[in-house]
Amino acid sequence: MQEIYKCIQECDNILIASPIYFSELTGALLSVGSRLQTYFCGKFFRKEIPIKKPKRSAVIVGGGGDGSVHRPYEKACNLLHHMNSHDVFPLVYTHNTNNNPTITDINAIRGINGIAKFFNEIRE
Ligand SMILES: Cc1cc2nc3c(=O)[nH]c(=O)nc-3n(C[C@H](O)[C@H](O)[C@H](O)COP(=O)(O)O)c2cc1C
Protein backbone atom coordinates (compact mmCIF):
# COMPACT_ATOMS: atom_id res chain seq x y z
CA MET A 1 0.00 0.00 0.00
CA GLN A 2 2.91 2.41 0.65
CA GLU A 3 3.55 2.65 -3.08
CA ILE A 4 -0.14 3.14 -3.77
CA TYR A 5 -0.47 5.86 -1.08
CA LYS A 6 2.45 7.68 -2.73
CA CYS A 7 0.77 7.49 -6.15
CA ILE A 8 -2.51 8.74 -4.68
CA GLN A 9 -0.73 11.77 -3.18
CA GLU A 10 1.08 12.72 -6.36
CA CYS A 11 -1.32 11.91 -9.19
CA ASP A 12 -3.58 14.33 -11.11
CA ASN A 13 -6.21 11.77 -12.18
CA ILE A 14 -7.63 8.52 -10.83
CA LEU A 15 -9.41 5.92 -12.93
CA ILE A 16 -11.28 3.08 -11.25
CA ALA A 17 -12.09 0.24 -13.65
CA SER A 18 -13.76 -2.97 -12.56
CA PRO A 19 -15.81 -5.89 -13.74
CA ILE A 20 -19.17 -6.12 -11.97
CA TYR A 21 -19.37 -9.02 -9.52
CA PHE A 22 -22.65 -9.62 -7.69
CA SER A 23 -23.85 -6.14 -8.75
CA GLU A 24 -20.81 -4.52 -7.09
CA LEU A 25 -17.13 -3.66 -7.62
CA THR A 26 -15.02 -6.81 -7.26
CA GLY A 27 -14.08 -8.02 -3.79
CA ALA A 28 -10.38 -7.65 -4.67
CA LEU A 29 -10.86 -3.96 -5.50
CA LEU A 30 -12.91 -3.39 -2.34
CA SER A 31 -10.09 -4.98 -0.31
CA VAL A 32 -7.68 -2.35 -1.63
CA GLY A 33 -10.39 0.30 -1.14
CA SER A 34 -10.71 -0.66 2.52
CA ARG A 35 -7.13 0.57 3.10
CA LEU A 36 -8.31 4.09 2.21
CA GLN A 37 -9.95 4.23 5.62
CA THR A 38 -6.69 5.78 6.83
CA TYR A 39 -7.68 8.97 4.98
CA PHE A 40 -11.07 9.02 6.70
CA CYS A 41 -9.35 8.60 10.10
CA GLY A 42 -6.87 11.37 9.26
CA LYS A 43 -9.68 13.75 8.45
CA PHE A 44 -12.25 12.75 11.04
CA PHE A 45 -10.15 11.96 14.12
CA ARG A 46 -6.80 13.70 13.60
CA LYS A 47 -8.31 16.75 11.82
CA GLU A 48 -5.70 16.54 9.06
CA ILE A 49 -6.03 17.15 5.34
CA PRO A 50 -4.59 13.78 4.27
CA ILE A 51 -4.53 14.51 0.52
CA LYS A 52 -3.95 18.10 -0.39
CA LYS A 53 -4.10 17.89 -4.17
CA PRO A 54 -7.63 17.41 -5.56
CA LYS A 55 -7.94 14.95 -8.42
CA ARG A 56 -10.12 14.42 -11.43
CA SER A 57 -11.45 10.91 -11.72
CA ALA A 58 -13.56 8.49 -13.71
CA VAL A 59 -15.11 5.06 -13.38
CA ILE A 60 -15.49 2.29 -15.95
CA VAL A 61 -17.49 -0.85 -15.12
CA GLY A 62 -18.29 -3.87 -17.26
CA GLY A 63 -20.74 -6.64 -16.62
CA GLY A 64 -22.27 -9.68 -18.24
CA GLY A 65 -25.82 -8.44 -17.80
CA ASP A 66 -27.25 -8.89 -14.31
CA GLY A 67 -28.24 -6.08 -11.99
CA SER A 68 -27.50 -2.41 -12.36
CA VAL A 69 -24.32 -0.49 -13.18
CA HIS A 70 -25.20 2.31 -10.74
CA ARG A 71 -24.41 0.53 -7.50
CA PRO A 72 -20.73 -0.11 -8.36
CA TYR A 73 -20.49 3.49 -9.62
CA GLU A 74 -21.76 4.84 -6.30
CA LYS A 75 -19.26 2.69 -4.40
CA ALA A 76 -16.42 3.81 -6.69
CA CYS A 77 -17.43 7.47 -6.13
CA ASN A 78 -17.27 6.82 -2.42
CA LEU A 79 -13.69 5.52 -2.73
CA LEU A 80 -12.80 8.50 -4.92
CA HIS A 81 -14.13 10.96 -2.33
CA HIS A 82 -11.75 9.37 0.19
CA MET A 83 -8.92 10.26 -2.21
CA ASN A 84 -9.98 13.92 -2.48
CA SER A 85 -11.66 13.52 -5.82
CA HIS A 86 -15.05 15.15 -6.14
CA ASP A 87 -14.76 16.02 -9.84
CA VAL A 88 -15.91 12.65 -11.19
CA PHE A 89 -16.71 12.07 -14.89
CA PRO A 90 -20.15 10.52 -15.57
CA LEU A 91 -20.13 6.70 -15.44
CA VAL A 92 -18.76 4.85 -18.45
CA TYR A 93 -20.01 1.29 -18.67
CA THR A 94 -20.35 -1.72 -20.90
CA HIS A 95 -23.14 -4.00 -19.81
CA ASN A 96 -24.82 -7.10 -21.15
CA THR A 97 -21.51 -8.33 -22.56
CA ASN A 98 -23.05 -11.83 -22.53
CA ASN A 99 -24.91 -10.75 -25.67
CA ASN A 100 -23.11 -7.61 -26.92
CA PRO A 101 -19.32 -7.61 -27.05
CA THR A 102 -17.64 -4.49 -25.68
CA ILE A 103 -15.65 -4.01 -28.87
CA THR A 104 -18.87 -2.95 -30.66
CA ASP A 105 -20.25 -0.93 -27.73
CA ILE A 106 -20.10 2.55 -29.27
CA ASN A 107 -21.25 4.33 -26.10
CA ALA A 108 -18.50 2.69 -24.04
CA ILE A 109 -15.86 3.64 -26.62
CA ARG A 110 -17.17 7.22 -26.77
CA GLY A 111 -17.16 7.33 -22.97
CA ILE A 112 -13.53 6.20 -22.81
CA ASN A 113 -12.55 8.92 -25.29
CA GLY A 114 -14.45 11.40 -23.11
CA ILE A 115 -12.46 10.31 -20.05
CA ALA A 116 -9.15 10.74 -21.93
CA LYS A 117 -10.17 14.28 -22.91
CA PHE A 118 -11.38 15.14 -19.39
CA PHE A 119 -8.11 13.91 -17.84
CA ASN A 120 -6.02 15.95 -20.25
CA GLU A 121 -7.90 19.25 -20.04
CA ILE A 122 -5.80 22.17 -18.79
CA ARG A 123 -6.54 22.95 -15.12
CA GLU A 124 -6.50 26.39 -13.56
C1 LIG B 1 -18.23 -13.98 -9.45
C2 LIG B 1 -18.85 -13.24 -10.59
C3 LIG B 1 -19.98 -12.48 -10.38
C4 LIG B 1 -20.55 -11.76 -11.43
N1 LIG B 1 -21.64 -10.97 -11.18
C5 LIG B 1 -22.14 -10.21 -12.18
C6 LIG B 1 -23.22 -9.32 -11.92
O1 LIG B 1 -23.76 -9.22 -10.83
N2 LIG B 1 -23.66 -8.55 -12.95
C7 LIG B 1 -23.12 -8.62 -14.20
O2 LIG B 1 -23.56 -7.88 -15.07
N3 LIG B 1 -22.08 -9.45 -14.47
C8 LIG B 1 -21.58 -10.25 -13.50
N4 LIG B 1 -20.53 -11.08 -13.75
C9 LIG B 1 -19.96 -11.11 -15.12
C10 LIG B 1 -18.68 -10.28 -15.19
O3 LIG B 1 -18.90 -8.92 -14.87
C11 LIG B 1 -18.10 -10.32 -16.60
O4 LIG B 1 -18.05 -11.64 -17.04
C12 LIG B 1 -16.70 -9.73 -16.63
O5 LIG B 1 -16.29 -9.60 -17.96
C13 LIG B 1 -15.71 -10.61 -15.87
O6 LIG B 1 -14.43 -10.03 -15.88
P1 LIG B 1 -13.14 -10.91 -15.42
O7 LIG B 1 -13.04 -12.00 -16.47
O8 LIG B 1 -12.00 -9.93 -15.47
O9 LIG B 1 -13.42 -11.46 -14.07
C14 LIG B 1 -19.97 -11.83 -12.72
C15 LIG B 1 -18.83 -12.62 -12.92
C16 LIG B 1 -18.27 -13.31 -11.88
C17 LIG B 1 -17.02 -14.13 -12.12
mmCIF file of C-alpha atoms and ligand atoms in Angstrom:
data_model
loop_
_atom_site.group_PDB
_atom_site.id
_atom_site.type_symbol
_atom_site.label_atom_id
_atom_site.label_comp_id
_atom_site.label_asym_id
_atom_site.label_seq_id
_atom_site.Cartn_x
_atom_site.Cartn_y
_atom_site.Cartn_z
ATOM 1 C CA MET A 1 0.000 0.000 0.000
ATOM 2 C CA GLN A 2 2.908 2.414 0.651
ATOM 3 C CA GLU A 3 3.545 2.647 -3.084
ATOM 4 C CA ILE A 4 -0.145 3.141 -3.773
ATOM 5 C CA TYR A 5 -0.467 5.856 -1.079
ATOM 6 C CA LYS A 6 2.453 7.682 -2.732
ATOM 7 C CA CYS A 7 0.767 7.493 -6.153
ATOM 8 C CA ILE A 8 -2.506 8.741 -4.675
ATOM 9 C CA GLN A 9 -0.728 11.770 -3.176
ATOM 10 C CA GLU A 10 1.083 12.722 -6.360
ATOM 11 C CA CYS A 11 -1.316 11.915 -9.188
ATOM 12 C CA ASP A 12 -3.581 14.331 -11.106
ATOM 13 C CA ASN A 13 -6.207 11.770 -12.180
ATOM 14 C CA ILE A 14 -7.631 8.524 -10.827
ATOM 15 C CA LEU A 15 -9.414 5.917 -12.933
ATOM 16 C CA ILE A 16 -11.277 3.082 -11.251
ATOM 17 C CA ALA A 17 -12.085 0.243 -13.647
ATOM 18 C CA SER A 18 -13.756 -2.972 -12.560
ATOM 19 C CA PRO A 19 -15.815 -5.895 -13.743
ATOM 20 C CA ILE A 20 -19.169 -6.123 -11.966
ATOM 21 C CA TYR A 21 -19.367 -9.024 -9.517
ATOM 22 C CA PHE A 22 -22.646 -9.624 -7.693
ATOM 23 C CA SER A 23 -23.848 -6.136 -8.751
ATOM 24 C CA GLU A 24 -20.806 -4.518 -7.094
ATOM 25 C CA LEU A 25 -17.128 -3.659 -7.618
ATOM 26 C CA THR A 26 -15.022 -6.807 -7.257
ATOM 27 C CA GLY A 27 -14.076 -8.023 -3.794
ATOM 28 C CA ALA A 28 -10.380 -7.650 -4.675
ATOM 29 C CA LEU A 29 -10.864 -3.965 -5.501
ATOM 30 C CA LEU A 30 -12.908 -3.385 -2.344
ATOM 31 C CA SER A 31 -10.088 -4.975 -0.306
ATOM 32 C CA VAL A 32 -7.682 -2.349 -1.625
ATOM 33 C CA GLY A 33 -10.386 0.297 -1.139
ATOM 34 C CA SER A 34 -10.712 -0.661 2.524
ATOM 35 C CA ARG A 35 -7.134 0.569 3.103
ATOM 36 C CA LEU A 36 -8.310 4.093 2.209
ATOM 37 C CA GLN A 37 -9.946 4.229 5.624
ATOM 38 C CA THR A 38 -6.689 5.777 6.827
ATOM 39 C CA TYR A 39 -7.680 8.971 4.984
ATOM 40 C CA PHE A 40 -11.066 9.022 6.703
ATOM 41 C CA CYS A 41 -9.352 8.602 10.098
ATOM 42 C CA GLY A 42 -6.869 11.366 9.262
ATOM 43 C CA LYS A 43 -9.681 13.754 8.448
ATOM 44 C CA PHE A 44 -12.251 12.751 11.042
ATOM 45 C CA PHE A 45 -10.146 11.963 14.118
ATOM 46 C CA ARG A 46 -6.802 13.702 13.600
ATOM 47 C CA LYS A 47 -8.309 16.752 11.821
ATOM 48 C CA GLU A 48 -5.704 16.543 9.058
ATOM 49 C CA ILE A 49 -6.030 17.155 5.341
ATOM 50 C CA PRO A 50 -4.593 13.781 4.275
ATOM 51 C CA ILE A 51 -4.526 14.507 0.520
ATOM 52 C CA LYS A 52 -3.945 18.104 -0.394
ATOM 53 C CA LYS A 53 -4.095 17.894 -4.167
ATOM 54 C CA PRO A 54 -7.625 17.413 -5.556
ATOM 55 C CA LYS A 55 -7.940 14.947 -8.420
ATOM 56 C CA ARG A 56 -10.118 14.416 -11.432
ATOM 57 C CA SER A 57 -11.446 10.906 -11.716
ATOM 58 C CA ALA A 58 -13.559 8.494 -13.711
ATOM 59 C CA VAL A 59 -15.109 5.063 -13.378
ATOM 60 C CA ILE A 60 -15.489 2.288 -15.953
ATOM 61 C CA VAL A 61 -17.486 -0.847 -15.123
ATOM 62 C CA GLY A 62 -18.287 -3.868 -17.258
ATOM 63 C CA GLY A 63 -20.743 -6.644 -16.621
ATOM 64 C CA GLY A 64 -22.267 -9.680 -18.241
ATOM 65 C CA GLY A 65 -25.817 -8.436 -17.800
ATOM 66 C CA ASP A 66 -27.247 -8.894 -14.309
ATOM 67 C CA GLY A 67 -28.244 -6.082 -11.994
ATOM 68 C CA SER A 68 -27.497 -2.407 -12.358
ATOM 69 C CA VAL A 69 -24.322 -0.492 -13.180
ATOM 70 C CA HIS A 70 -25.196 2.307 -10.742
ATOM 71 C CA ARG A 71 -24.408 0.530 -7.497
ATOM 72 C CA PRO A 72 -20.730 -0.114 -8.357
ATOM 73 C CA TYR A 73 -20.492 3.487 -9.623
ATOM 74 C CA GLU A 74 -21.757 4.838 -6.300
ATOM 75 C CA LYS A 75 -19.264 2.686 -4.405
ATOM 76 C CA ALA A 76 -16.417 3.808 -6.694
ATOM 77 C CA CYS A 77 -17.429 7.469 -6.134
ATOM 78 C CA ASN A 78 -17.274 6.822 -2.418
ATOM 79 C CA LEU A 79 -13.691 5.517 -2.734
ATOM 80 C CA LEU A 80 -12.800 8.502 -4.921
ATOM 81 C CA HIS A 81 -14.131 10.964 -2.328
ATOM 82 C CA HIS A 82 -11.751 9.366 0.193
ATOM 83 C CA MET A 83 -8.919 10.263 -2.214
ATOM 84 C CA ASN A 84 -9.981 13.917 -2.476
ATOM 85 C CA SER A 85 -11.659 13.521 -5.823
ATOM 86 C CA HIS A 86 -15.055 15.153 -6.143
ATOM 87 C CA ASP A 87 -14.756 16.024 -9.841
ATOM 88 C CA VAL A 88 -15.908 12.647 -11.195
ATOM 89 C CA PHE A 89 -16.714 12.072 -14.885
ATOM 90 C CA PRO A 90 -20.151 10.518 -15.570
ATOM 91 C CA LEU A 91 -20.128 6.703 -15.438
ATOM 92 C CA VAL A 92 -18.765 4.848 -18.449
ATOM 93 C CA TYR A 93 -20.009 1.286 -18.671
ATOM 94 C CA THR A 94 -20.347 -1.719 -20.904
ATOM 95 C CA HIS A 95 -23.135 -4.000 -19.815
ATOM 96 C CA ASN A 96 -24.822 -7.105 -21.149
ATOM 97 C CA THR A 97 -21.515 -8.329 -22.556
ATOM 98 C CA ASN A 98 -23.053 -11.828 -22.528
ATOM 99 C CA ASN A 99 -24.910 -10.749 -25.667
ATOM 100 C CA ASN A 100 -23.112 -7.614 -26.925
ATOM 101 C CA PRO A 101 -19.320 -7.610 -27.051
ATOM 102 C CA THR A 102 -17.643 -4.491 -25.676
ATOM 103 C CA ILE A 103 -15.647 -4.006 -28.869
ATOM 104 C CA THR A 104 -18.868 -2.953 -30.658
ATOM 105 C CA ASP A 105 -20.254 -0.930 -27.728
ATOM 106 C CA ILE A 106 -20.096 2.546 -29.269
ATOM 107 C CA ASN A 107 -21.247 4.330 -26.100
ATOM 108 C CA ALA A 108 -18.496 2.691 -24.042
ATOM 109 C CA ILE A 109 -15.860 3.644 -26.622
ATOM 110 C CA ARG A 110 -17.174 7.222 -26.768
ATOM 111 C CA GLY A 111 -17.162 7.328 -22.970
ATOM 112 C CA ILE A 112 -13.528 6.196 -22.809
ATOM 113 C CA ASN A 113 -12.551 8.916 -25.289
ATOM 114 C CA GLY A 114 -14.452 11.398 -23.106
ATOM 115 C CA ILE A 115 -12.456 10.305 -20.052
ATOM 116 C CA ALA A 116 -9.152 10.740 -21.931
ATOM 117 C CA LYS A 117 -10.175 14.284 -22.912
ATOM 118 C CA PHE A 118 -11.381 15.136 -19.394
ATOM 119 C CA PHE A 119 -8.112 13.906 -17.835
ATOM 120 C CA ASN A 120 -6.017 15.952 -20.254
ATOM 121 C CA GLU A 121 -7.895 19.252 -20.044
ATOM 122 C CA ILE A 122 -5.804 22.173 -18.786
ATOM 123 C CA ARG A 123 -6.542 22.954 -15.124
ATOM 124 C CA GLU A 124 -6.502 26.393 -13.565
HETATM 125 C C1 LIG B 1 -18.229 -13.981 -9.449
HETATM 126 C C2 LIG B 1 -18.848 -13.240 -10.594
HETATM 127 C C3 LIG B 1 -19.984 -12.481 -10.375
HETATM 128 C C4 LIG B 1 -20.549 -11.761 -11.428
HETATM 129 N N1 LIG B 1 -21.636 -10.973 -11.182
HETATM 130 C C5 LIG B 1 -22.135 -10.210 -12.183
HETATM 131 C C6 LIG B 1 -23.216 -9.317 -11.923
HETATM 132 O O1 LIG B 1 -23.763 -9.222 -10.826
HETATM 133 N N2 LIG B 1 -23.659 -8.547 -12.949
HETATM 134 C C7 LIG B 1 -23.117 -8.618 -14.200
HETATM 135 O O2 LIG B 1 -23.558 -7.877 -15.070
HETATM 136 N N3 LIG B 1 -22.083 -9.448 -14.467
HETATM 137 C C8 LIG B 1 -21.585 -10.245 -13.498
HETATM 138 N N4 LIG B 1 -20.528 -11.083 -13.753
HETATM 139 C C9 LIG B 1 -19.962 -11.113 -15.120
HETATM 140 C C10 LIG B 1 -18.679 -10.278 -15.192
HETATM 141 O O3 LIG B 1 -18.896 -8.925 -14.873
HETATM 142 C C11 LIG B 1 -18.103 -10.324 -16.599
HETATM 143 O O4 LIG B 1 -18.054 -11.635 -17.040
HETATM 144 C C12 LIG B 1 -16.701 -9.731 -16.629
HETATM 145 O O5 LIG B 1 -16.287 -9.602 -17.959
HETATM 146 C C13 LIG B 1 -15.711 -10.608 -15.871
HETATM 147 O O6 LIG B 1 -14.428 -10.027 -15.884
HETATM 148 P P1 LIG B 1 -13.143 -10.914 -15.424
HETATM 149 O O7 LIG B 1 -13.037 -12.000 -16.469
HETATM 150 O O8 LIG B 1 -11.999 -9.931 -15.467
HETATM 151 O O9 LIG B 1 -13.424 -11.463 -14.068
HETATM 152 C C14 LIG B 1 -19.969 -11.830 -12.723
HETATM 153 C C15 LIG B 1 -18.826 -12.621 -12.922
HETATM 154 C C16 LIG B 1 -18.265 -13.311 -11.885
HETATM 155 C C17 LIG B 1 -17.017 -14.135 -12.123
#
